[in-house]
Amino acid sequence: MLSLGLASPSASSPVVAREVLLRRNYGGNPFLYCLRQGKVGRWACGHTLRIASASKTTSKGISCSQISAAITGVSFDQTLQDGLPKGAMWSVHKFGGTCMGTAQRIQSVADISLGDPSERKLIIVSAMSKVTDMLYDLLFKAQSRDDSYMSALDGVFEKHMLTAKELLTGDDLATFLSHLHSDISNLKAMLRAIYIAGHATESFSDFVVGHGELWSAQMLTYVIKKSGRPCTWMDARDVLVVNPTSSNQVDPDFEESEKRLKKWFSQHSAATVVATGFIASTPQNIPTTLKRDGSDFSAAIFGSLVKASQVTIWTDVDGVYSADPRKVSEAVILRTLSYQEAWEMSYFGANVLHPRTIIPVMKYNIPILIRNIFNLSAPGTIICQQPPDENLNGQSLKAVVKAFATIDNLALVNVEGTGMAGVPGTASAIFGAVKAVGANVIMISQASSEHSVCFAVPEKEVAAVSEALQTRFREALVAGRLSKVEVIPNCSILAAVGQKMASTPGVSATLFDAIAKANINVRAIAQGCSEYNITLVLKQEDCVRGLRAVHSRFYLSKTTLAMGIIGPGLIGATLLNQLKDQAAALKEKFNIDLRVMGITGSKKMILSDTGIDGIDLSQWKEIMGEKAEAADLNKFVKVVHENHFFPNTVLVDCTADSNIANHYYDWLRKGIHVITPNKKANSGPLDPYLKLRALQRQSYTHYFYEATVGAGLPIISTLRGLLETGDKILRIEGIFSGTLSYIFNNFIQSRAFSDVVAEAKQAGYTEPDPRDDLSGTDVARKVIILARECGLKLELSDIPVRSLVPEPLRASSSADEFMQQLPNFDGELAKELNDADSSGEVLRYVGVVDVIDQNGVVELRRYKKDHPFSQLSGSDNIIAFTTTRYKDQPLIVRGPGAGAEVTAGGVFSDILRLASYLGAPS
């Protein structure tokens, strides 16, 4: 963007169609400045400013009776009309109750106001924090004939008296306290009348509750005047005129308000004006209010009346967030919002602005800046007419969906029936009945078949709505033209908002995919033709999880997994160490955020006490030793899964416990992902296995178990890849046990079988009781897992297994006794080894899946010395897939198939695969 300096023209040289673009950094945001009468006025949003004409010049620069400034999509006159100054010399600031809460904060407001270099300032203030509530409470007590209203009013007086004494001195303090005493006396008289009548009219109530703004405006005016700056205060009831349209809404009368503002300015000349927010008058000069949170609305109305350069809303947050930061910890501050986006967000309950604040400023494209009075370094959020291809700081707007908002405590009402189709006036009758009971319809959805209409209303209003509809359509329900009027309670709305959603393909698909992958059901959907908003109705219990899921997918592209680790033994502990080492890199490079929220063993467990950050994996062992509680699997799962800070939960079962495996079905049904090296579920009874797999395939909940066969080797994924691409499996044959691979790789002529087993046990390759390995049961489980992956419906008992545990030793009382007796049975295997060796072969303990004959076997086989199975070393596994594609030369997968590191690595790989399925970069 070009920056031009402006030389002072001579008095005789006219300036015609000069384009000037000046930039200045104000409050952390760039603003555009325009020249007006030799002074600098300012404009925001990065629009190009054109000074279209100037009739006269002076030595100071351009001067004219009227400058027409054309800004992209904007035109307005900066003039002094009949004594009412208008235009870019004005800045409007609004300070809420929190900003005015104490004497120190009022002083801060004064300092900020004095620091604004604008030629004219209009400062709108709310009552001190909690004062409006205190005044409403006075009314309630007086109407209820509760004598304590008098002492409550004394409390209001004392609050303002003490604040004034901290801020003011001398005549200013005396004058303010005199006015305060007078107002309190009037309020006492009015409240006494209300107490006697037991009732207060709306105008009486509005008069009472508007006093907080009067007092805060007066105090701030005196504080500003102490600095020597001329300042006056304005009772907005003398200027703002509104027409009440309902019990909670008013419409400004801009024409009459402008007339009164013009009159006010003819009597007051100060360049700094402090005005009361929230309060106004009716056309009959009866005091009224702009209703709850109306001070924002006041600021927008005043900004519109004076055609200000900007309206700044000072609050206690750094700006507008992409989602409620109390619900989404990763929510970020938005630098810019369009008027339409802010409108949508405010409607859906986001803490942005009073919902009607945007209307007055949109007419003149006056930007609204949201700033934090407690963090002046934060640039805030600017709301303006969004340029089509750029935002305020010149960066492209990457997020198609700008932000998300939610509304809780809703009920969905569904009116359904075949008799509705094609019948004119049905919708009118439905919503006429709703209007008659004064209910607020939040959202409407109707199928194109006209068979049903559903809409959302606040839950507190749904009983009256249901009764009204039942009454209105009693005849149609009896006749069967309507089948039902159904109420679905405990609902919430989740709204996605973004101006760039319009005409962008795939927004809805991505939104619903994120919701589905969080295992959340959508009850109703609505989208306007503007495409700025997509609204979903969810169960209230799912709303926060859904909010986090879609925010993660759209805004941050970050996949956060809440993890529960079951079984911190050898494999589990190794996995935790791997997670600790890689977590930071995964988050930085791939936007994968893994947070362990709980660790449980069979006797004790620990749970994250932060609710967000998870367990510190660098100290989990120490925490387990110091802060562990008794293990309770149900509590463990509940805490890990129902932590609503995260949309996705995964439980990692690192045990070999069949009781744990029996819980997988229930966990998956609840939307909890499961990852495990535990073979018990997939090799257990067939019917539960089939039920588990059917559930997995029908949902977006994932069940990964790569490490159940071959530890970290890609056995399951290779098999699935072959099947999914249409290959036909003929046979799978492999050495699946790292222990037995080591034993037979080292079982040669010069060695006894028992010596090799003892060596393997000493090296840690076997289970504590080597019979667990030598029995062949573990290999049989892997065979049955692979057979079932191929579609064979086999039970574990269908697999013949050659046990290497001699029959007399199977009942040995201990592992030590078994090892002592094993040498007595070396002879049989020594003979088999000699026979194989004499034939140029070796012995290998293998598992086989024969898909053609639909069976499996685990046995000791002989292979030629040039066979791939004969050339293993250490504890490697090797698996050969014979398929229609790989018939003559089987597909071989070989590598380490045992050990905590590789098994934990296989589990870790499944965790990352889950993250990619849920939206992380693949």
Short mmCIF file of C-alpha atoms in Angstrom, two decimals, residues 39 57 61 148 172 236 347 418 462 471 485 592 602 607 614 628 640 687 710 726 729 776 797 804 891:
data_model
loop_
_atom_site.label_atom_id
_atom_site.label_comp_id
_atom_site.label_asym_id
_atom_site.label_seq_id
_atom_site.Cartn_x
_atom_site.Cartn_y
_atom_site.Cartn_z
CA LYS A 39 -6.01 18.35 10.77
CA THR A 57 -6.55 25.79 0.53
CA GLY A 61 -3.07 22.42 3.94
CA SER A 148 -34.87 -4.33 53.97
CA ASP A 172 -16.24 18.65 43.03
CA ALA A 236 -28.85 10.36 27.66
CA TYR A 347 -27.30 -13.82 18.26
CA THR A 418 -48.64 -36.62 6.71
CA VAL A 462 -41.25 -25.52 26.13
CA THR A 471 -54.61 -27.42 22.16
CA VAL A 485 -46.24 -33.00 18.84
CA ILE A 592 -1.16 -33.69 17.22
CA SER A 602 -4.62 -53.48 38.71
CA LEU A 607 -5.87 -39.14 37.26
CA GLY A 614 -2.83 -34.06 31.57
CA ALA A 628 -2.17 -42.82 43.56
CA VAL A 640 -10.91 -39.74 31.19
CA ASP A 687 -19.61 -64.32 19.04
CA GLY A 710 4.18 -59.14 15.33
CA GLY A 726 -9.05 -57.08 -3.85
CA ILE A 729 -5.39 -64.62 0.69
CA GLY A 776 2.17 -72.42 21.85
CA SER A 797 -10.15 -74.50 20.23
CA LEU A 804 6.74 -77.95 23.56
CA LEU A 891 5.07 -61.45 0.33
#
